[in-house]
Coordinates of C-alpha atoms in Angstrom, one line a residue:
M297 CA -9.1 38.9 -21.2
N298 CA -9.6 37.6 -17.7
K299 CA -7.9 34.8 -15.7
K300 CA -9.6 32.4 -13.3
K301 CA -7.8 30.4 -10.8
I302 CA -8.8 26.9 -9.6
Q303 CA -6.9 24.5 -7.3
I304 CA -6.9 20.8 -7.3
L305 CA -5.6 19.3 -4.1
A306 CA -4.9 15.7 -3.6
T307 CA -4.0 13.2 -0.9
S308 CA -3.1 9.5 -1.5
D309 CA -2.1 6.5 0.4
I310 CA -3.0 8.1 3.8
H311 CA -3.4 4.5 5.2
G312 CA -5.4 5.6 8.3
Y313 CA -3.0 8.2 9.8
V314 CA -4.8 11.1 11.2
M315 CA -2.7 12.2 14.2
P316 CA 0.9 13.1 13.6
T317 CA 2.5 9.8 14.8
R318 CA 3.3 6.4 13.5
F319 CA 2.3 5.0 17.0
A320 CA 5.9 4.2 18.0
H321 CA 7.2 6.9 20.4
H322 CA 7.0 10.3 18.6
T323 CA 3.7 12.2 18.7
N324 CA 4.6 15.3 16.6
E325 CA 5.8 13.9 13.4
A326 CA 5.5 15.6 9.9
L327 CA 2.6 13.5 8.8
G328 CA -1.1 12.8 9.3
L329 CA -4.4 14.0 8.1
A330 CA -4.8 16.5 11.0
K331 CA -1.8 18.4 9.9
V332 CA -2.7 18.1 6.2
S333 CA -6.0 19.6 7.0
T334 CA -4.3 22.8 8.3
I335 CA -2.7 23.2 4.9
I336 CA -5.9 22.4 3.0
K337 CA -7.8 25.1 4.9
E338 CA -5.1 27.6 4.2
K339 CA -5.2 26.8 0.5
R340 CA -9.0 27.0 0.3
L341 CA -8.6 30.6 1.3
Q342 CA -6.6 31.3 -1.9
A343 CA -8.8 30.0 -4.7
P344 CA -11.8 27.8 -5.5
T345 CA -10.7 24.2 -4.6
I346 CA -11.4 20.6 -5.4
L347 CA -10.2 18.1 -3.0
I348 CA -9.6 14.4 -4.0
D349 CA -8.2 11.4 -2.1
N350 CA -6.6 8.9 -4.4
G351 CA -7.0 5.7 -2.4
D352 CA -5.6 3.5 0.4
F353 CA -7.5 5.8 2.9
I354 CA -9.2 3.6 5.4
Q355 CA -6.6 0.9 6.2
G356 CA -3.0 0.7 7.4
S357 CA -2.5 2.2 10.8
P358 CA -2.8 0.7 14.3
M359 CA -5.8 2.9 14.8
T360 CA -7.8 1.6 11.8
Y361 CA -6.8 -2.0 12.8
Y362 CA -8.0 -1.4 16.4
Q363 CA -11.4 0.0 15.2
Q364 CA -12.0 -2.7 12.8
K365 CA -11.1 -5.3 15.4
Y366 CA -12.9 -3.9 18.5
E367 CA -15.0 -0.8 17.6
K368 CA -16.3 -1.6 14.1
K369 CA -19.9 -0.6 15.1
E370 CA -18.8 3.0 15.6
Q371 CA -18.6 5.6 12.9
N372 CA -15.5 4.9 10.8
A373 CA -13.0 7.4 12.1
M374 CA -11.3 7.9 8.7
I375 CA -14.6 8.7 7.0
E376 CA -15.6 10.9 9.9
A377 CA -12.4 12.9 9.2
A378 CA -12.9 12.9 5.5
N379 CA -16.5 14.2 5.8
A380 CA -15.2 17.0 8.1
L381 CA -12.6 17.9 5.4
E382 CA -15.3 18.0 2.8
Y383 CA -13.5 15.8 0.2
D384 CA -15.1 16.0 -3.3
A385 CA -14.3 12.5 -4.1
L386 CA -12.4 9.4 -2.9
I387 CA -10.9 6.7 -5.1
F388 CA -10.7 3.1 -4.2
G389 CA -7.2 1.9 -3.3
N390 CA -6.3 -1.8 -3.3
H391 CA -6.3 -1.7 0.5
E392 CA -9.7 -0.4 0.8
F393 CA -10.8 -4.1 0.5
N394 CA -8.7 -5.5 3.2
Y395 CA -11.3 -5.4 5.9
G396 CA -13.9 -7.1 3.7
K397 CA -17.0 -6.0 1.7
E398 CA -19.2 -5.3 4.7
A399 CA -16.8 -2.9 6.2
L400 CA -16.2 -1.2 2.9
Q401 CA -19.9 -0.8 2.1
E402 CA -20.3 0.7 5.6
A403 CA -17.6 3.2 4.9
I404 CA -19.2 4.1 1.6
Q405 CA -22.6 4.6 3.1
Q406 CA -21.2 6.9 5.9
S407 CA -19.4 9.1 3.3
Q408 CA -20.7 12.4 2.4
F409 CA -18.9 12.3 -0.8
P410 CA -18.8 9.9 -3.8
W411 CA -16.4 7.0 -4.3
L412 CA -15.3 6.7 -7.8
A413 CA -14.4 3.5 -9.5
A414 CA -14.7 3.5 -13.3
N415 CA -13.1 0.1 -13.8
I416 CA -14.6 -1.7 -10.9
Q417 CA -17.9 -3.5 -11.7
N418 CA -20.4 -5.5 -9.6
E419 CA -21.6 -8.9 -10.3
H420 CA -24.2 -7.6 -12.7
G421 CA -21.6 -5.8 -14.8
K422 CA -22.6 -2.4 -13.5
V423 CA -20.0 0.2 -12.2
F424 CA -19.5 -0.6 -8.6
T425 CA -20.3 3.0 -7.5
K426 CA -19.7 6.0 -9.8
P427 CA -17.2 6.2 -12.6
Y428 CA -16.7 10.0 -12.5
I429 CA -18.3 13.3 -11.3
I430 CA -18.6 16.6 -12.8
K431 CA -17.8 19.8 -11.0
E432 CA -18.5 23.2 -12.3
I433 CA -16.5 26.0 -10.8
E434 CA -16.4 29.6 -12.0
G435 CA -18.2 28.4 -15.1
I436 CA -15.5 25.8 -15.8
R437 CA -16.6 22.2 -16.1
L438 CA -14.2 19.7 -14.7
A439 CA -14.4 16.0 -14.8
I440 CA -12.9 13.6 -12.1
L441 CA -12.4 10.1 -13.4
G442 CA -11.5 7.4 -10.8
M443 CA -9.4 4.3 -11.7
T444 CA -8.0 1.5 -9.5
T445 CA -5.1 -0.8 -10.3
H446 CA -6.7 -4.0 -11.6
F447 CA -4.2 -6.1 -9.6
V448 CA -6.5 -6.2 -6.5
P449 CA -7.7 -9.8 -7.2
I450 CA -4.1 -11.0 -7.2
W451 CA -3.5 -9.7 -3.7
E452 CA -6.9 -9.7 -1.9
E453 CA -8.7 -12.5 -0.1
A454 CA -11.3 -13.9 -2.6
K455 CA -14.1 -13.5 -0.1
H456 CA -13.4 -9.8 0.3
I457 CA -14.0 -9.1 -3.4
E458 CA -16.6 -11.8 -4.1
G459 CA -18.9 -10.5 -6.9
I460 CA -16.6 -7.5 -7.7
H461 CA -14.6 -7.4 -11.0
F462 CA -11.7 -5.2 -12.0
Q463 CA -11.3 -4.1 -15.6
D464 CA -7.9 -3.2 -17.0
A465 CA -7.2 0.3 -15.9
F466 CA -5.7 1.5 -19.1
E467 CA -8.5 0.3 -21.3
A468 CA -11.0 1.6 -18.9
T469 CA -9.4 5.0 -18.9
R470 CA -9.3 5.3 -22.6
Q471 CA -13.0 4.3 -22.9
W472 CA -14.2 6.6 -20.2
T473 CA -12.0 9.5 -21.3
A474 CA -13.5 9.3 -24.8
Y475 CA -17.0 9.0 -23.3
I476 CA -16.6 12.0 -20.9
H477 CA -15.4 14.2 -23.9
E478 CA -18.2 13.0 -26.0
H479 CA -21.1 13.4 -23.6
E480 CA -20.0 15.9 -20.9
K481 CA -18.2 18.6 -23.0
V482 CA -15.8 19.3 -20.1
D483 CA -13.0 21.9 -20.1
V484 CA -10.6 20.0 -17.8
L485 CA -10.4 16.2 -17.3
I486 CA -8.7 15.0 -14.1
V487 CA -7.9 11.2 -13.9
A488 CA -7.3 10.1 -10.3
Y489 CA -5.6 6.6 -10.6
H490 CA -4.7 4.4 -7.6
G491 CA -1.7 3.1 -9.5
G492 CA 1.7 4.2 -10.3
F493 CA 4.3 4.4 -13.0
E494 CA 5.9 1.4 -14.7
R495 CA 8.6 3.5 -16.5
D496 CA 11.1 6.1 -15.6
L497 CA 9.3 9.4 -16.1
A498 CA 12.4 11.1 -17.6
T499 CA 13.6 8.4 -19.9
G500 CA 10.7 6.2 -20.6
E501 CA 12.8 3.2 -19.6
L502 CA 10.8 0.3 -18.1
V503 CA 11.7 0.0 -14.3
E504 CA 9.6 -2.9 -13.3
A505 CA 8.1 -6.0 -14.8
D506 CA 5.5 -5.0 -17.4
T507 CA 2.7 -6.7 -15.6
G508 CA 0.0 -4.2 -15.7
E509 CA 0.1 -3.3 -11.9
N510 CA 1.1 0.1 -12.7
Q511 CA 0.1 1.8 -16.1
G512 CA 0.6 5.5 -15.3
Y513 CA 3.2 6.1 -18.0
Q514 CA 1.2 4.2 -20.7
I515 CA -2.0 6.2 -19.8
C516 CA -0.3 9.5 -19.9
K517 CA 1.6 8.7 -23.2
E518 CA -1.2 7.0 -25.1
I519 CA -4.5 8.6 -24.0
E520 CA -5.3 12.1 -25.3
G521 CA -7.7 14.4 -23.5
I522 CA -6.4 14.1 -20.0
D523 CA -5.2 17.3 -18.3
I524 CA -4.3 16.3 -14.8
F525 CA -3.1 12.9 -13.7
I526 CA -3.1 12.1 -10.0
S527 CA -1.3 8.8 -9.2
G528 CA -0.5 6.8 -6.0
H529 CA 0.0 3.2 -4.8
Q530 CA 3.9 3.4 -5.1
H531 CA 4.2 6.0 -2.2
R532 CA 6.4 8.2 -4.3
E533 CA 6.6 12.0 -4.2
I534 CA 6.1 13.3 -7.7
A535 CA 5.2 16.7 -9.1
T536 CA 6.1 17.1 -12.8
K537 CA 4.9 17.3 -16.4
L538 CA 4.5 14.3 -18.5
F539 CA 3.2 14.5 -22.0
D540 CA 1.7 17.9 -21.4
K541 CA -0.2 16.5 -18.4
S542 CA 0.3 17.7 -14.8
V543 CA 1.3 14.6 -12.8
V544 CA 1.4 14.3 -9.0
Q545 CA 1.9 11.5 -6.4
P546 CA 1.9 12.8 -2.8
G547 CA 3.8 10.0 -0.9
T548 CA 2.2 8.3 2.0
K549 CA 0.7 8.9 5.4
G550 CA 0.1 12.6 4.7
I551 CA 3.7 13.7 4.5
C552 CA 2.7 16.1 1.7
L553 CA -0.2 17.5 -0.2
A554 CA -0.4 17.5 -4.0
S555 CA -1.6 20.8 -5.4
I556 CA -2.2 21.5 -9.2
E557 CA -2.9 25.2 -9.9
L558 CA -5.2 25.8 -12.8
T559 CA -5.3 29.1 -14.7
V560 CA -8.1 29.5 -17.2
E561 CA -8.0 32.4 -19.6
V562 CA -11.3 33.7 -20.8
D563 CA -12.4 36.5 -23.1
D564 CA -14.9 39.2 -22.3
K565 CA -17.8 36.8 -23.1
D566 CA -16.3 34.1 -20.7
N567 CA -15.3 31.9 -23.7
I568 CA -12.2 29.8 -22.7
I569 CA -9.0 30.8 -24.6
A570 CA -6.4 28.7 -22.8
V571 CA -6.0 26.5 -19.9
T572 CA -2.7 25.9 -18.1
H573 CA -1.8 24.0 -15.0
E574 CA 1.2 23.5 -12.8
P575 CA 1.9 20.7 -10.2
F576 CA 3.3 21.1 -6.7
L577 CA 3.8 19.2 -3.6
I578 CA 3.5 20.9 -0.2
Y579 CA 5.4 19.2 2.6
L580 CA 4.4 19.0 6.3
G581 CA 6.9 19.8 9.0
E582 CA 7.0 19.2 12.8
E583 CA 6.0 22.9 13.0
T584 CA 2.9 22.5 10.9
P585 CA -0.1 22.8 13.4
V586 CA -2.7 20.3 13.9
D587 CA -6.2 21.1 12.9
A588 CA -7.9 21.2 16.3
A589 CA -11.2 20.2 14.7
I590 CA -10.0 17.1 13.1
A591 CA -7.9 16.2 16.1
Q592 CA -10.9 16.5 18.3
L593 CA -12.9 14.2 16.1
N594 CA -10.2 11.7 16.2
T595 CA -9.2 11.9 19.9
P596 CA -11.6 9.3 21.4
I597 CA -10.6 6.5 19.1
Y598 CA -7.0 7.6 19.0
Q599 CA -6.9 7.5 22.8
R600 CA -8.5 4.1 23.0
T601 CA -6.0 2.8 20.4
E602 CA -3.0 4.3 22.4
K603 CA -4.3 2.5 25.6
W604 CA -4.7 -0.7 23.8
L605 CA -1.3 -0.4 22.3
D606 CA 0.4 -0.2 25.7
E607 CA -1.2 -3.4 27.1
A608 CA 1.6 -6.0 28.1
I609 CA 1.6 -9.2 26.1
G610 CA 4.7 -11.1 27.1
T611 CA 8.4 -11.2 27.8
V612 CA 11.5 -11.9 25.6
K613 CA 14.6 -13.4 27.1
G614 CA 17.6 -12.3 25.0
D615 CA 17.8 -9.8 22.3
I616 CA 15.1 -9.8 19.6
R617 CA 15.4 -6.1 18.7
L618 CA 16.1 -5.3 15.1
K619 CA 18.7 -2.5 14.4
N620 CA 19.7 -3.2 10.7
A621 CA 17.1 -4.8 8.4
F622 CA 19.5 -5.4 5.6
D623 CA 21.9 -7.2 7.9
A624 CA 19.0 -9.4 9.0
R625 CA 18.3 -10.2 5.4
V626 CA 21.8 -11.3 4.8
H627 CA 22.6 -13.2 8.1
G628 CA 19.3 -14.0 9.7
H629 CA 17.8 -12.6 12.9
A630 CA 16.1 -13.8 16.1
Y631 CA 12.9 -11.7 15.2
V632 CA 12.6 -13.2 11.7
E633 CA 13.0 -16.7 13.2
F634 CA 10.5 -15.9 15.9
I635 CA 7.8 -15.0 13.2
N636 CA 8.6 -18.2 11.3
K637 CA 8.5 -20.2 14.5
I638 CA 5.0 -18.8 15.2
Q639 CA 3.7 -19.5 11.6
M640 CA 4.8 -23.1 11.8
A641 CA 3.4 -23.6 15.3
V642 CA 0.0 -22.3 14.4
S643 CA -0.3 -24.0 10.9
G644 CA 1.5 -27.4 11.6
A645 CA 3.7 -26.8 8.5
S646 CA 7.4 -27.7 8.9
I647 CA 8.6 -25.1 6.4
S648 CA 7.8 -21.4 6.6
A649 CA 8.6 -18.2 4.9
T650 CA 8.3 -14.5 6.1
S651 CA 9.7 -11.0 5.3
L652 CA 10.5 -7.9 7.0
F653 CA 8.1 -5.2 5.8
H654 CA 10.4 -2.2 5.9
D655 CA 13.9 -1.0 6.4
E656 CA 13.4 0.7 9.7
E657 CA 14.5 -0.4 13.2
G658 CA 12.0 -2.9 14.7
G659 CA 11.9 -6.2 16.5
L660 CA 10.6 -6.6 20.1
P661 CA 11.8 -5.3 23.4
N662 CA 12.2 -7.5 26.5
E663 CA 8.7 -6.4 27.7
V664 CA 6.4 -6.7 24.7
T665 CA 3.2 -4.7 24.3
M666 CA 0.5 -4.7 21.5
R667 CA 2.3 -1.5 20.2
D668 CA 5.5 -3.5 19.6
I669 CA 3.5 -6.1 17.6
V670 CA 1.4 -3.9 15.4
T671 CA 4.2 -1.5 14.7
N672 CA 6.3 -4.4 13.5
Y673 CA 3.7 -6.5 11.7
I674 CA 2.0 -3.6 9.9
Y675 CA -0.2 -5.4 7.3
P676 CA -3.5 -7.3 8.0
N677 CA -2.2 -10.6 6.7
T678 CA -3.5 -14.0 7.6
L679 CA -1.8 -17.2 6.9
K680 CA -2.1 -19.9 4.2
V681 CA -0.4 -23.3 3.9
L682 CA 0.4 -24.2 0.3
R683 CA 1.6 -27.5 -1.1
L684 CA 4.8 -26.8 -3.1
S685 CA 7.1 -29.0 -5.0
G686 CA 10.8 -28.8 -4.2
N687 CA 11.2 -27.1 -7.5
D688 CA 8.7 -24.5 -6.4
I689 CA 10.7 -23.8 -3.4
L690 CA 13.9 -23.5 -5.4
Q691 CA 12.2 -21.1 -7.8
A692 CA 10.9 -19.0 -4.9
L693 CA 14.3 -18.9 -3.4
E694 CA 15.8 -17.7 -6.7
Q695 CA 13.3 -14.9 -6.8
C696 CA 14.3 -14.0 -3.2
A697 CA 18.0 -14.1 -4.3
S698 CA 17.2 -11.5 -7.0
Y699 CA 16.9 -8.9 -4.1
F700 CA 20.6 -8.6 -3.9
T701 CA 23.2 -7.2 -6.3
I702 CA 27.0 -6.1 -6.0
E703 CA 27.8 -2.5 -6.2
N704 CA 31.5 -1.4 -5.8
G705 CA 32.5 -4.7 -4.6
R706 CA 29.8 -4.8 -1.7
L707 CA 26.6 -6.4 -1.3
A708 CA 23.5 -4.1 -1.9
V709 CA 19.9 -4.1 -2.7
S710 CA 18.9 -4.6 -6.4
P711 CA 17.5 -1.3 -8.0
S712 CA 14.4 -3.4 -9.0
F713 CA 13.5 -3.7 -5.2
K714 CA 14.1 0.0 -4.7
Y715 CA 12.6 1.8 -7.8
P716 CA 10.0 2.7 -8.6
K717 CA 8.7 1.6 -5.3
A718 CA 10.6 0.3 -2.4
Q719 CA 9.7 -3.4 -1.9
P720 CA 11.6 -4.9 1.0
Y721 CA 8.6 -7.0 1.8
N722 CA 9.1 -9.0 -1.3
Y723 CA 12.2 -10.7 0.0
D724 CA 11.3 -13.8 2.0
M725 CA 13.4 -15.6 4.7
W726 CA 12.7 -19.3 5.2
A727 CA 12.8 -21.7 8.0
G728 CA 12.8 -25.4 7.9
I729 CA 15.3 -25.6 5.1
E730 CA 18.9 -24.7 4.6
Y731 CA 20.2 -22.7 1.7
T732 CA 22.9 -20.6 0.2
F733 CA 22.7 -17.6 -2.2
N734 CA 25.8 -16.8 -4.2
I735 CA 25.1 -13.3 -5.5
S736 CA 28.1 -13.4 -7.9
M737 CA 26.2 -15.9 -9.9
P738 CA 23.6 -14.7 -12.6
V739 CA 20.0 -14.1 -11.5
G740 CA 18.1 -17.4 -11.7
G741 CA 21.1 -19.5 -10.8
R742 CA 22.1 -18.1 -7.4
V743 CA 20.9 -20.9 -5.2
T744 CA 24.0 -23.0 -4.7
T745 CA 22.9 -25.2 -1.8
L746 CA 19.4 -26.3 -0.9
T747 CA 18.9 -28.9 1.8
R748 CA 16.4 -30.0 4.5
K749 CA 17.6 -31.7 7.7
G750 CA 21.0 -31.8 6.1
E751 CA 19.8 -33.8 3.0
R752 CA 19.6 -32.4 -0.4
L753 CA 16.1 -31.2 -1.1
D754 CA 14.1 -33.5 -3.5
L755 CA 12.9 -31.1 -6.2
D756 CA 10.0 -33.6 -7.3
A757 CA 8.8 -34.1 -3.6
E758 CA 5.9 -32.1 -2.2
F759 CA 6.2 -30.0 0.9
D760 CA 3.6 -28.0 3.0
V761 CA 4.8 -24.5 3.4
V762 CA 3.2 -21.6 5.6
M763 CA 3.4 -18.0 4.4
N764 CA 1.2 -14.9 4.6
S765 CA -1.9 -14.5 2.6
Y766 CA -0.4 -11.8 0.4
R767 CA 2.6 -14.0 -0.7
A768 CA 0.4 -17.0 -1.1
T769 CA -1.4 -15.3 -4.1
G770 CA 1.9 -15.2 -5.8
A771 CA 2.3 -11.5 -5.3
G772 CA 5.8 -10.0 -5.5
N773 CA 6.8 -12.1 -8.7
F774 CA 6.3 -15.4 -6.9
D775 CA 4.2 -16.8 -9.9
M776 CA 5.2 -20.4 -8.9
F777 CA 2.7 -20.1 -6.0
K778 CA -0.4 -19.1 -8.1
N779 CA -1.6 -22.6 -9.0
C780 CA -0.4 -24.4 -6.0
P781 CA -3.2 -26.1 -3.8
T782 CA -4.1 -24.5 -0.5
I783 CA -3.9 -27.0 2.3
K784 CA -4.9 -24.8 5.1
D785 CA -6.4 -21.3 5.4
I786 CA -6.0 -19.7 8.7
Q787 CA -8.4 -16.8 8.8
T788 CA -6.9 -14.9 11.8
D789 CA -5.0 -11.8 11.5
M790 CA -1.2 -12.2 12.1
T791 CA -1.1 -9.6 14.9
E792 CA -3.7 -11.5 16.8
I793 CA -1.8 -14.8 16.2
I794 CA 1.4 -13.2 17.6
A795 CA -0.6 -11.9 20.6
D796 CA -2.2 -15.3 21.1
Y797 CA 1.2 -17.0 20.9
F798 CA 2.5 -14.7 23.7
Q799 CA -0.7 -15.7 25.8
Q800 CA 0.3 -19.3 25.4
H801 CA 4.1 -18.7 25.7
P802 CA 4.4 -15.7 28.1
V803 CA 8.1 -16.0 28.1
I804 CA 10.1 -16.8 24.9
E805 CA 13.7 -17.0 24.2
A806 CA 15.4 -15.2 21.3
T807 CA 17.3 -17.7 19.0
C808 CA 18.7 -17.6 15.6
N809 CA 19.9 -20.8 13.9
H810 CA 21.5 -19.1 10.8
N811 CA 19.9 -21.6 8.4
W812 CA 20.9 -19.6 5.3
K813 CA 23.9 -17.7 3.9
V814 CA 24.4 -15.0 1.4
I815 CA 27.9 -14.9 -0.3
Y816 CA 29.3 -13.0 -3.1

């Protein structure tokens, strides 16, 4: 009896981070594809290897934003790095579509590896790219099947996915798994799914609304014939077994690398006796060296990005820096008011809603650069003005109020906004109205006051409200927005809108009118 070793390595949700920095101040952080590459090269010396990226690869960092904005005719920097790393396949993430079809098609054409999308179809009903590939290593046949959460149309601008259709990921996985086993006679089936888990992996308890955005648990439980399940989208760090499948999810921005070690036992005639697999996560550290070859490829666009980020934009009088995001969500903050003020100014709407995208420190210093803007406003959102009824506004506020709970007599973030994925961006703060949340009341009945200009808001009246394009789709459990008419669609990235605002108002004053209260 002989044993053969094969490694499956996986990245996911890299979001455009190559160099070991978040583009704030530190330049040697434990993240980035250039450091991940060092580990990949070391692992490749140990055993035959398959390398997969599980999506959200080409969008998300200031560098990718800069290139798409100013250097889009050049070779895509992320694809250049991926080609150098010799990926075997890349899966479509939902953010792959953010820059539009033309940018995505160029990235695909530049790639020296296949993009897999078994549940994404073109306008003719054909698979958008390839559903799966077969790799034969050491006489072992392995299939890699690619899937993407079918919630992309809920979040994405319609023009970015025109003619593209997304099939239910669970149903597509079941169909293609059966097809592969019937027609390909594989020894190992790997499903790489840009989606996460809707249930607790230990208890099976539902931990988010059963919408279909994340179907990983259902796929692992109900579909036979899958050996390895690579997940993503939720930015979690997972390496475990679930229903006899090896399951991984390697965080975000390259903070770790997923590794599944396959052991194939064969007899003297090379017939397979048994296949076993174990999942691991390999974490980067500050001491992890940068791969010089990847860094050299990335340096030109990285340096231009750094120079652009340090360009001065404007001045703030007063304090608009953000130290405590939770406190800002409870009491209001000058930075939040500033964003809402810009949204109302550019749209003409008299009511606005915005959110803080993360829980880290942020806001703007007194001398503002592009770095300050893009590190605070991290998503490529545009703006939309929706016509809402007063009741729509009330229901949206009730959804926002569900962000809070009371733990040990103190105000805290509801578990549903922390697990299985942190969702601070799904709590909105509003301007142009006044309101009070009483968190001691049941969810759905927490808005105890709602006024506009001191008068009780008419729930039957209509109001034009500006918000980012993500929220305007109804994403984040804001279903009340889905069928509301769009009055204005502002097709300019929010970072550019903020920069333009500073050009028109080179000096702004920090103000906060505290138009809402959270009590308990």
